[in-house]
mmCIF file of C-alpha atoms in Angstrom:
data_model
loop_
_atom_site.group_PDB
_atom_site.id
_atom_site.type_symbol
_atom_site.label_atom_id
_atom_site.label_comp_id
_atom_site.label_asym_id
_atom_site.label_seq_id
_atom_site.Cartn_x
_atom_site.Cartn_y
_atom_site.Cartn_z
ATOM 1 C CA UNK S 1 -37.282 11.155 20.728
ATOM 2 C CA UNK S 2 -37.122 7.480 21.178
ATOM 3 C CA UNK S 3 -37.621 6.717 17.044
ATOM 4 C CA UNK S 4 -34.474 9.774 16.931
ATOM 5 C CA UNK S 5 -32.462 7.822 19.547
ATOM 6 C CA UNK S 6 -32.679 4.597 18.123
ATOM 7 C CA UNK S 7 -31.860 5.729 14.605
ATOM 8 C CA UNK S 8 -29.175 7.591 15.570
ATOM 9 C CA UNK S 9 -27.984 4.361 17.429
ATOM 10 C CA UNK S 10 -28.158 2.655 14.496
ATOM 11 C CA UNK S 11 -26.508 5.242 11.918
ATOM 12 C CA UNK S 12 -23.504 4.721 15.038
ATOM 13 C CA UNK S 13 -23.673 1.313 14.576
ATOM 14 C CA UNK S 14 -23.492 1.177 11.109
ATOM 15 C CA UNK S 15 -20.693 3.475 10.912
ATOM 16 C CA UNK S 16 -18.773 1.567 13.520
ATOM 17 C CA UNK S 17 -19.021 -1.705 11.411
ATOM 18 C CA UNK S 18 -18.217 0.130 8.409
ATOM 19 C CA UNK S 19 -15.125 1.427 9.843
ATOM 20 C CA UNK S 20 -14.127 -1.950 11.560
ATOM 21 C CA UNK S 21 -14.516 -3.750 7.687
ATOM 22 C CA UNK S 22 -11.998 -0.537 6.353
ATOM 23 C CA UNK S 23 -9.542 -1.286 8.472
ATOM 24 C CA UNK S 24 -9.471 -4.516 8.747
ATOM 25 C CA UNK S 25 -8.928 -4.628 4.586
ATOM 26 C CA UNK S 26 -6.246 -1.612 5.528
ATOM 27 C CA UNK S 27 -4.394 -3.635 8.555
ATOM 28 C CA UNK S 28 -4.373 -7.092 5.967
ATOM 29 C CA UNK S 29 -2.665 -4.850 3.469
ATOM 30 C CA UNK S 30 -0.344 -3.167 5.894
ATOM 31 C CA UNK S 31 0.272 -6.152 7.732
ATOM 32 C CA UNK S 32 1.548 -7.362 4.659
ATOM 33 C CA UNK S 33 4.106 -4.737 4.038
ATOM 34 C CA UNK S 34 5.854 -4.895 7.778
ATOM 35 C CA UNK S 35 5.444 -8.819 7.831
ATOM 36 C CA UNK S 36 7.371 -10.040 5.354
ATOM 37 C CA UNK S 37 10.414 -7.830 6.009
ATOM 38 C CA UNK S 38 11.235 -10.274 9.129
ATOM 39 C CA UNK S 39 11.217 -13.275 6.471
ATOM 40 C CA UNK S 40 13.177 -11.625 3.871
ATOM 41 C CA UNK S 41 16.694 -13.417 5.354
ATOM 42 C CA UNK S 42 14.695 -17.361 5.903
ATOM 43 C CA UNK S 43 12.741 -16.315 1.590
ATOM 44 C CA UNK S 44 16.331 -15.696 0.641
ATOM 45 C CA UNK S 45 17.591 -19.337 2.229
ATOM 46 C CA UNK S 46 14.369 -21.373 0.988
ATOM 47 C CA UNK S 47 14.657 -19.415 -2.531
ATOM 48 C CA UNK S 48 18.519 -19.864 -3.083
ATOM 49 C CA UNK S 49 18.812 -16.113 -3.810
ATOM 50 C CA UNK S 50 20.965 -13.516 -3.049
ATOM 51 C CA UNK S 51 20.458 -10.190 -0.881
ATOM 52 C CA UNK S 52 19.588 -8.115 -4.628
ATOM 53 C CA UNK S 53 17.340 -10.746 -5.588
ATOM 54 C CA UNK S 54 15.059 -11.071 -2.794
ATOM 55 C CA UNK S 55 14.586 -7.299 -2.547
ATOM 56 C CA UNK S 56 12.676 -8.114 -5.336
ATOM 57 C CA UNK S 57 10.034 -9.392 -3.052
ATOM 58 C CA UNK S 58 9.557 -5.864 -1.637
ATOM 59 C CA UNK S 59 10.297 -3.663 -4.515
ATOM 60 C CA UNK S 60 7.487 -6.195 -6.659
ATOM 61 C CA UNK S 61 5.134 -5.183 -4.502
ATOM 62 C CA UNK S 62 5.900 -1.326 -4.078
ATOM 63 C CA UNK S 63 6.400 -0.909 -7.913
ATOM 64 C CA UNK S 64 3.115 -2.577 -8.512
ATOM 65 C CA UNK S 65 1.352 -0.730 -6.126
ATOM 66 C CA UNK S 66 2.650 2.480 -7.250
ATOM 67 C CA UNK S 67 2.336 2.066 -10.853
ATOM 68 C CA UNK S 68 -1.486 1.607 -10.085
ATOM 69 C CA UNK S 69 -2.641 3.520 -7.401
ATOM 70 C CA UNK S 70 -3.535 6.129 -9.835
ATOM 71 C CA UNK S 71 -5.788 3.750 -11.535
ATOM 72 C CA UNK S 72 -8.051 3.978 -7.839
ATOM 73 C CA UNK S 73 -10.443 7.101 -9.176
ATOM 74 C CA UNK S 74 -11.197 5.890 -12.525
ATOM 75 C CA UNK S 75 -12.002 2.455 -11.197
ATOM 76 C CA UNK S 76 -14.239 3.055 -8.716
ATOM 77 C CA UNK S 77 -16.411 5.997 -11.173
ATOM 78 C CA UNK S 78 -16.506 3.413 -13.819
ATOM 79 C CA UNK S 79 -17.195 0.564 -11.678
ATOM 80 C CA UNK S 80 -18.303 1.889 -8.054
ATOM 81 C CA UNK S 81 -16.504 2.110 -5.233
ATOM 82 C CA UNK S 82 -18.011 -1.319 -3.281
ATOM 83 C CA UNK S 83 -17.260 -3.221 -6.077
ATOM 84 C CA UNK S 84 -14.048 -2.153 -6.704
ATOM 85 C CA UNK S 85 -12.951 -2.622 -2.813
ATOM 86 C CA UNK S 86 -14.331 -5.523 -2.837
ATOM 87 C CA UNK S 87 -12.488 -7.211 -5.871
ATOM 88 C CA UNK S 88 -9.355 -5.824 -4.080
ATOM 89 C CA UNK S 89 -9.770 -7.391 -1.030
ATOM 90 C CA UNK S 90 -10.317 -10.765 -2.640
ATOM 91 C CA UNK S 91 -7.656 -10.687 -5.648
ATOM 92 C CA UNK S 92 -5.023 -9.197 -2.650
ATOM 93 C CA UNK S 93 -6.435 -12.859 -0.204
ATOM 94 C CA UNK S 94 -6.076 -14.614 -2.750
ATOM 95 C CA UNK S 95 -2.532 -13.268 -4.237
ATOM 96 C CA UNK S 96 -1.273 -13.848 -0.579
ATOM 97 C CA UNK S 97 -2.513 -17.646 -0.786
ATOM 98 C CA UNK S 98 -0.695 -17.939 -3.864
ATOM 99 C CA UNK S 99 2.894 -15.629 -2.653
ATOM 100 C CA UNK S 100 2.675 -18.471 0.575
ATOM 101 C CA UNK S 101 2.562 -21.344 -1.687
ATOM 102 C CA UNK S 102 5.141 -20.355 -4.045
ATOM 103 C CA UNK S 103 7.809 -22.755 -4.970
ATOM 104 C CA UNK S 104 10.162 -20.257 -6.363
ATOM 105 C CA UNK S 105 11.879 -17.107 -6.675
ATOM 106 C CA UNK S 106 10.412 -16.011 -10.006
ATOM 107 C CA UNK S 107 6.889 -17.297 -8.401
ATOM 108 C CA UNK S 108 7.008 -15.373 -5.488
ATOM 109 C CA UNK S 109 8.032 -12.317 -7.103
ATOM 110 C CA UNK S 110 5.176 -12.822 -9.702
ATOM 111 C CA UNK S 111 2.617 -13.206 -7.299
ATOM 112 C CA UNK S 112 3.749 -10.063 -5.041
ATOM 113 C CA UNK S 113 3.030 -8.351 -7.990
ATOM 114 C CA UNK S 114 -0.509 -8.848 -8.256
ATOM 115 C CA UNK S 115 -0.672 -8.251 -4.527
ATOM 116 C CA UNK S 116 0.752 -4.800 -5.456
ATOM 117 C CA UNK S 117 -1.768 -4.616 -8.130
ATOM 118 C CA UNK S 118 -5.124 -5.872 -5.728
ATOM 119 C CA UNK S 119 -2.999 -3.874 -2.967
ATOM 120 C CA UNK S 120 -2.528 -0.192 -4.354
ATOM 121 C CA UNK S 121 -6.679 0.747 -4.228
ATOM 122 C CA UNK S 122 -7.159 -0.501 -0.576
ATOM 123 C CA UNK S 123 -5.809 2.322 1.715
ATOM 124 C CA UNK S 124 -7.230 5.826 -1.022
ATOM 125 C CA UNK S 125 -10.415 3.373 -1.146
ATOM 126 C CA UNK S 126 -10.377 3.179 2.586
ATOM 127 C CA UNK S 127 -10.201 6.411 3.031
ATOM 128 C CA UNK S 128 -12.605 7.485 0.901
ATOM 129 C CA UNK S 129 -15.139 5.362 2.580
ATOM 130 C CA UNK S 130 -14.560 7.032 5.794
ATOM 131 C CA UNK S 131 -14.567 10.606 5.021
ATOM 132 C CA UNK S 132 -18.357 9.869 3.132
ATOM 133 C CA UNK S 133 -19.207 7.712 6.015
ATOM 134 C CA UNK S 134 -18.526 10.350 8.880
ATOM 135 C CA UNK S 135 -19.719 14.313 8.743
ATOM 136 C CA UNK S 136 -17.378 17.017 7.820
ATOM 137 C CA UNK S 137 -16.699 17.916 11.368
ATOM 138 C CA UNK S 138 -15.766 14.502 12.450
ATOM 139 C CA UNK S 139 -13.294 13.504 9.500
ATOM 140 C CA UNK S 140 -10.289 14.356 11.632
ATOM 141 C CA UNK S 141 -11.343 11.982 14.674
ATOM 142 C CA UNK S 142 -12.446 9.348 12.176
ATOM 143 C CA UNK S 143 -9.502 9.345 10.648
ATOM 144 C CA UNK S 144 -6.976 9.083 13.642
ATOM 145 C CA UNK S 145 -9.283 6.165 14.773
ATOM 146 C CA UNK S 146 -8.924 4.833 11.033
ATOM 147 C CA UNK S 147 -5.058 5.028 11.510
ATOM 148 C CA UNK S 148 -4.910 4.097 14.832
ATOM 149 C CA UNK S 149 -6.032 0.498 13.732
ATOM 150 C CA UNK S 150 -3.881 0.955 10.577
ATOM 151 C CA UNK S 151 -0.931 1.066 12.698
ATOM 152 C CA UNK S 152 -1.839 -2.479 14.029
ATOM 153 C CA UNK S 153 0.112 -3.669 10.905
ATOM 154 C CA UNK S 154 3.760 -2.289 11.981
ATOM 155 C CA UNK S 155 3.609 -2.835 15.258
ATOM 156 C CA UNK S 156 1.988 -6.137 14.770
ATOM 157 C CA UNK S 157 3.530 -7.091 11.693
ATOM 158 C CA UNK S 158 7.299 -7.301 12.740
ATOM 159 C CA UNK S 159 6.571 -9.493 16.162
ATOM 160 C CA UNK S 160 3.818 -12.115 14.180
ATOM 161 C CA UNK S 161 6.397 -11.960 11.375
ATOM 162 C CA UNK S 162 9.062 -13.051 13.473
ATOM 163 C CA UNK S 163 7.335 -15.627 15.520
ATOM 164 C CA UNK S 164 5.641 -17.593 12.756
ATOM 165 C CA UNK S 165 8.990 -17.343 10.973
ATOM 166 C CA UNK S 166 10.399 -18.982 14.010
ATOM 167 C CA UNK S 167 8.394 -21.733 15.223
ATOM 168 C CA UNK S 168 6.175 -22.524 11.657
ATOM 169 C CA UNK S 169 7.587 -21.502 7.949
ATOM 170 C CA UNK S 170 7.983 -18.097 6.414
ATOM 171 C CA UNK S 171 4.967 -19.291 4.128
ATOM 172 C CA UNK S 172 2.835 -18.099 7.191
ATOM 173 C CA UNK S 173 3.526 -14.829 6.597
ATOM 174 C CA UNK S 174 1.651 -14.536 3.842
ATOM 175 C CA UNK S 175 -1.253 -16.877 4.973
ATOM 176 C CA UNK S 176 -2.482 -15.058 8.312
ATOM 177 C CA UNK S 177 -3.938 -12.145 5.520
ATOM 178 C CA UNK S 178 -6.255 -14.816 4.755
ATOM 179 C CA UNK S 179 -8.837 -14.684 7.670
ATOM 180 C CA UNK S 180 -8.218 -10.642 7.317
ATOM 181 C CA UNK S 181 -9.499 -10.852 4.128
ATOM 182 C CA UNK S 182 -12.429 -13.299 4.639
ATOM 183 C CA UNK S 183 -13.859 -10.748 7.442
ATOM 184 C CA UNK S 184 -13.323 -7.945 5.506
ATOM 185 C CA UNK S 185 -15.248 -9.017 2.612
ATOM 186 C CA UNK S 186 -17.830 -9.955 5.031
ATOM 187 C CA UNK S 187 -18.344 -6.682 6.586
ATOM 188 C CA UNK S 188 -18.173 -4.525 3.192
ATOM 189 C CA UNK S 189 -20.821 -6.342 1.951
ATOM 190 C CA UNK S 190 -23.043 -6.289 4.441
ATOM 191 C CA UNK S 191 -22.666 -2.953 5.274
ATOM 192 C CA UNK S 192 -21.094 -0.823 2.363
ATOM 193 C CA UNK S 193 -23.395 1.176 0.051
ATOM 194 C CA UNK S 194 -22.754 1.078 -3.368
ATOM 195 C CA UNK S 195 -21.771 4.840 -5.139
ATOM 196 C CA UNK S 196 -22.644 6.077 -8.481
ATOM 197 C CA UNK S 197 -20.734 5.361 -11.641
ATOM 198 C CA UNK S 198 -20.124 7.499 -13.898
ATOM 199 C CA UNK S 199 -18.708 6.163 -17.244
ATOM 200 C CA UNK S 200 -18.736 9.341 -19.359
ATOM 201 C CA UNK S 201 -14.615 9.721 -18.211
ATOM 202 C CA UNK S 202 -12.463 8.039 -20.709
ATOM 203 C CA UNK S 203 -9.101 6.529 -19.902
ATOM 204 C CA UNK S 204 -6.130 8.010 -20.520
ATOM 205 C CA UNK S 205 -4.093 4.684 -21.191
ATOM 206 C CA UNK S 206 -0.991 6.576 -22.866
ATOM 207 C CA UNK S 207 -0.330 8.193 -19.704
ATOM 208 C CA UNK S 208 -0.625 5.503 -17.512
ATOM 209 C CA UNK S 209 1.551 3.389 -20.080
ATOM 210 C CA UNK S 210 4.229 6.432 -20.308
ATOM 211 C CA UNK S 211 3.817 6.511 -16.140
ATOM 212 C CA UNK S 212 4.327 2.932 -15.775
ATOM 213 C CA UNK S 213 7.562 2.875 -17.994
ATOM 214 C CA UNK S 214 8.807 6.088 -16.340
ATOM 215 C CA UNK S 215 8.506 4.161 -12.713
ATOM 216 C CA UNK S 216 9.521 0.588 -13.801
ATOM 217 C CA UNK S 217 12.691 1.814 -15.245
ATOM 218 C CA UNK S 218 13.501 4.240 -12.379
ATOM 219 C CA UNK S 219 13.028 1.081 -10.461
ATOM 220 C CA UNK S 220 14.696 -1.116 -12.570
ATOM 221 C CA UNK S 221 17.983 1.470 -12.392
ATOM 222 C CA UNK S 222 17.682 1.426 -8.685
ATOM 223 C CA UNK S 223 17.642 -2.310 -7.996
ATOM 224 C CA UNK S 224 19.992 -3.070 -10.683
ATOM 225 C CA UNK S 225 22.476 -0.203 -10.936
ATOM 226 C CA UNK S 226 24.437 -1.655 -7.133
ATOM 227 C CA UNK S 227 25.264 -4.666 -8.195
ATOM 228 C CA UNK S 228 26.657 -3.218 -12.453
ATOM 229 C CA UNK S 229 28.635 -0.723 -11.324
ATOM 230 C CA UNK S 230 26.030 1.673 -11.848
ATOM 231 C CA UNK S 231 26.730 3.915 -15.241
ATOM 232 C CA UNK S 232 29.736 2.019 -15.676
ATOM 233 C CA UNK S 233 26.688 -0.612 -17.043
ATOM 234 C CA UNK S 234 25.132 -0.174 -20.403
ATOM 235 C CA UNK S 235 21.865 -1.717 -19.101
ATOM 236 C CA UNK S 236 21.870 1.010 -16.282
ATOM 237 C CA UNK S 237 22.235 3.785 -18.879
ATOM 238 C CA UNK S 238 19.364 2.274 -20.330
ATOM 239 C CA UNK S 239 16.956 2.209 -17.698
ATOM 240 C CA UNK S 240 17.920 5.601 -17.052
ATOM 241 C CA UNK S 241 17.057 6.640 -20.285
ATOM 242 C CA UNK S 242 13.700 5.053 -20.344
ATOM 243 C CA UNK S 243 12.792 6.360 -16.821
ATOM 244 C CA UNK S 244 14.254 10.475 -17.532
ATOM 245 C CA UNK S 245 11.919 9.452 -21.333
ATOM 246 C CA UNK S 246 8.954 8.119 -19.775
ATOM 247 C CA UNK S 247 8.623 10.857 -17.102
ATOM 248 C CA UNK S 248 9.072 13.953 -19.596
ATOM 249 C CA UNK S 249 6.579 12.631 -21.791
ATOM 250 C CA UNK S 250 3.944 11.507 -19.224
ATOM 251 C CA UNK S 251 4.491 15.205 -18.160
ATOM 252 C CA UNK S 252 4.345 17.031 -21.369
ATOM 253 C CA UNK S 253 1.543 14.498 -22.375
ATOM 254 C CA UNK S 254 -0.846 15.425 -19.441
ATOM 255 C CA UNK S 255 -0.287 19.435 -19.663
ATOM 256 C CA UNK S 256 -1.430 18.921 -22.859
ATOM 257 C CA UNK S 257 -4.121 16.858 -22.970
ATOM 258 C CA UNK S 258 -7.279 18.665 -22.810
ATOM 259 C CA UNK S 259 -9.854 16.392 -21.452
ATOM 260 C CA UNK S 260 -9.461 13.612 -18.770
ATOM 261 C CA UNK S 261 -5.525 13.381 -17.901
ATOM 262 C CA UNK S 262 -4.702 10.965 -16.509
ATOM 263 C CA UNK S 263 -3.215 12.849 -13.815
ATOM 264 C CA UNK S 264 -5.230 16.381 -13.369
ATOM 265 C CA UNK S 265 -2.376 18.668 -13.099
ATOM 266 C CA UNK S 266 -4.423 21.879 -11.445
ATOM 267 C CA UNK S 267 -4.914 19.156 -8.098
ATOM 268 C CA UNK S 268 -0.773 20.488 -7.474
ATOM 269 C CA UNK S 269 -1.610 24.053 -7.832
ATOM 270 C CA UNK S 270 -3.336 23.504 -3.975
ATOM 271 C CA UNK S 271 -0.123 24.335 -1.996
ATOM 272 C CA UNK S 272 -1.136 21.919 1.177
ATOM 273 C CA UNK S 273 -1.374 19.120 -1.062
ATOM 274 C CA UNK S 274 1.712 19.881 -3.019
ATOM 275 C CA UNK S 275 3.656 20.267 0.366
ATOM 276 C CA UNK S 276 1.864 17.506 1.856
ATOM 277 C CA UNK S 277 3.062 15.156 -1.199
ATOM 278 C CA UNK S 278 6.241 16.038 -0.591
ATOM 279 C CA UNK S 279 6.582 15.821 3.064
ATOM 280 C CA UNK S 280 5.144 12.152 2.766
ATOM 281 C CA UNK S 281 7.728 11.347 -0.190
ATOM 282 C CA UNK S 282 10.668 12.390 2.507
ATOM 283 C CA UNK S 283 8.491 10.063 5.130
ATOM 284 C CA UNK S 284 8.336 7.003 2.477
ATOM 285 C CA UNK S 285 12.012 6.758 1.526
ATOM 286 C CA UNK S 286 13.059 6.910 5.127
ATOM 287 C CA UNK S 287 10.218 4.618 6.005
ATOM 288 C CA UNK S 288 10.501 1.618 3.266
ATOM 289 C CA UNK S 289 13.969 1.857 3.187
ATOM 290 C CA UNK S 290 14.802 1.024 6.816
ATOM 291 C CA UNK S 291 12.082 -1.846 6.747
ATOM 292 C CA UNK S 292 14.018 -3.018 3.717
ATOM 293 C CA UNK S 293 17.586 -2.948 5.218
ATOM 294 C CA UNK S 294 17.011 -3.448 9.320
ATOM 295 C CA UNK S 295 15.736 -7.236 9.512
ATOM 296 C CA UNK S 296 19.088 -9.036 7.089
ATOM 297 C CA UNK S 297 21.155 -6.436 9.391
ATOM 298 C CA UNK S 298 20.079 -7.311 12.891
ATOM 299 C CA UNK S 299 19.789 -11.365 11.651
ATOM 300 C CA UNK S 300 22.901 -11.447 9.090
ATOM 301 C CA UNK S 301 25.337 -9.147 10.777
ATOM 302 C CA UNK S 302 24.040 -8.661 14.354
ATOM 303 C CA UNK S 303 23.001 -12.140 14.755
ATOM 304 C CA UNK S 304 19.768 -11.356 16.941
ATOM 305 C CA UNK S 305 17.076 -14.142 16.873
ATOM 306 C CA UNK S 306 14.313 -13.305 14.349
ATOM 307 C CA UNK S 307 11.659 -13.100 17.024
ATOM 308 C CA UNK S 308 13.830 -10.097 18.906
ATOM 309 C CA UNK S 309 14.204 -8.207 15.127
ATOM 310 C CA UNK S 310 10.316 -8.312 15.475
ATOM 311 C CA UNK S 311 10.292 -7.028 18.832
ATOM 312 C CA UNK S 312 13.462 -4.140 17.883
ATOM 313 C CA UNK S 313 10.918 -3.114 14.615
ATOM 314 C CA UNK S 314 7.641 -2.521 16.740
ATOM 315 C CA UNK S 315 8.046 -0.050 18.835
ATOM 316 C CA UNK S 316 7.757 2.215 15.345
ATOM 317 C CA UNK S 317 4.300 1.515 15.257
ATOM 318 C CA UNK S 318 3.857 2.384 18.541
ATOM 319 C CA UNK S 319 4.975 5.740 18.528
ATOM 320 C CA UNK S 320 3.187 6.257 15.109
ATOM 321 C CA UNK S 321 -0.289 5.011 16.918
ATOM 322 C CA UNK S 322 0.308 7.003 19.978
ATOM 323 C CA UNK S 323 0.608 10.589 17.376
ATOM 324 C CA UNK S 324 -2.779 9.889 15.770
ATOM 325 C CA UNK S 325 -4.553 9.159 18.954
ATOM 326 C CA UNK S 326 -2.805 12.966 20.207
ATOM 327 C CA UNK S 327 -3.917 13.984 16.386
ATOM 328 C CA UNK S 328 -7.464 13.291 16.716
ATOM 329 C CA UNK S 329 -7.604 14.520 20.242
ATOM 330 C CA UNK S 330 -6.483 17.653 18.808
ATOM 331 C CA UNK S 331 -8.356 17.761 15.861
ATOM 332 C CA UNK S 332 -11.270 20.419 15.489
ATOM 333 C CA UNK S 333 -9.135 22.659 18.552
ATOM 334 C CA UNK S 334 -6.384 23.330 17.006
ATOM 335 C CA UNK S 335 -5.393 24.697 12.958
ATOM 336 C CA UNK S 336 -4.437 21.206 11.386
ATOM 337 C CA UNK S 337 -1.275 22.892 9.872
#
């Protein structure tokens, strides 16, 4: 009983520590996201740019990130899972390093596009490490404890943002991910276990190349179509064109393809994904689109310190943080729809 206890003490143990390195590479990258909305207004000053062009900043990141997410299951059954969360822990430190110590607006914009590229694996990676690392009965517990340390980053994020802003330099922002990143590494490879690879899956590189121009233009027609009139623009009509061409044929191409889509399309025949994609797709417009807009309109037009648009922007994460812990107290008692 003893030998049981203490292995079972240290299977705990292990766990715990495995969970702590997740989120910690989770919290650097959502950190990120909340953090630099505060600066946006002080970037736009230091940069000489206007409101369209330091959205850029944000939407860098986001269209990087989305572009390849995707990429996350190939990546980790070619390469392993460890070392492909660990190469995007260290690529997104290091991108940060390099966003803080950009000298201008093409820089910064660069950079937050590698952090979008280092950036997109961590949170499905994340995740994935949790649900192996815990039983089936104790993924829904795990998980609220997962996001209840995820939601550091918003509540967090907006306040730190604000104060560093304040009484150091909006390069700041992007610096504090450093130490996040250090102890992150740290922990996965101390205590992460490497999976199996499996190279026999080829990559479908004309879907994620028809994907990729199908999202860049969309975003590209978003960004640019406010300040060119929209459709009154022939650039806009364009980028339309390209996005409404890249989507049909990334569609069309991966019903058709036979082996290895790059997208599976039976995964959106499960109806509780399908509704669960779309529910968060509601959730992520209203979500990035306020953190976008709320920090230049409380500074610009409301004229509220940065340090109090911190303070207005946290109490989101609070009320996120307090749902997950109700979530996982729930969890196992009650049907999870």
């Amino acid at each position: 009983m003893n030998a049981e206890a203490v292995q079972g003490d240290n299977v705990a143990m292990r766990r715990g520590l495995i969970t702590l390195s997740v989120m910690l590479a989770t919290i650097m990258q959502a950190l990120d996201t909340t953090i630099a909305n505060v600066a946006l207004p002080h970037m736009q000053g230091s940069m000489g740019a206007t409101q369209d062009q330091i959205s850029w900043v944000l939407t860098s990141y986001i269209v990087a990130a989305a572009i390849c997410m995707p990429l996350t299951g190939i990546l980790s059954s070619h390469f392993g899972r460890k070392r492909v969360l660990l190469s995007a822990v260290v690529g997104f430190t290091l991108a940060s390093m390099l966003c803080g110590a950009a000298q201008s607006l093409d820089q910064i914009v660069l950079f937050r596009l590698l952090q979008g590229v280092f950036g997109a694996s961590l949170v499905p990676l994340s995740q994935s490490v949790m649900l192996d690392t815990y039983p089936p009965e104790k993924h829904g517990s795990a998980m609220a404890v997962w996001g209840v340390g995820v939601m550091v980053g918003p509540i967090l994020g907006p306040s730190l943002g604000g104060w560093l802003t304040e009484y150091y330099n909006w390069r700041w922002v992007f610096y504090i991910n450093v130490p996040f990143g250090i102890l992150a590494w740290l922990g996965l490879v101390a205590f992460l276990p490497e999976t199996e690879t499996n190279r026999g899956r080829r990559f479908d590189l004309t879907g994620f190349l028809l994907l990729a121009l199908g999202i860049g233009a969309l975003q590209m027609m978003l960004d640019r179509g406010e300040t060119l009139d929209w459709f009154a623009s022939s650039e806009v009509w364009i980028e339309a064109v390209l996005a409404v061409l890249g989507m049909y044929l990334f569609v069309v191409h991966i019903m058709t393809r036979r082996e290895h889509p790059f997208l599976e399309p039976q995964m959106f025949r499960d109806r509780n994904l399908s509704v669960g994609l779309m529910m968060i797709f509601v959730v992520g417009i209203i979500l990035l689109a306020t953190m976008a807009l709320l920090p230049p309109f409380l500074q610009n037009l409301k004229h509220y310190p940065v340090i109090d648009v911190g303070l207005v922007l946290a109490p989101r994460g609070v009320g996120t943080m307090v749902a997950m812990m109700i979530v996982g107290r729930l969890s196992g008692r009650v049907d999870a729809r």
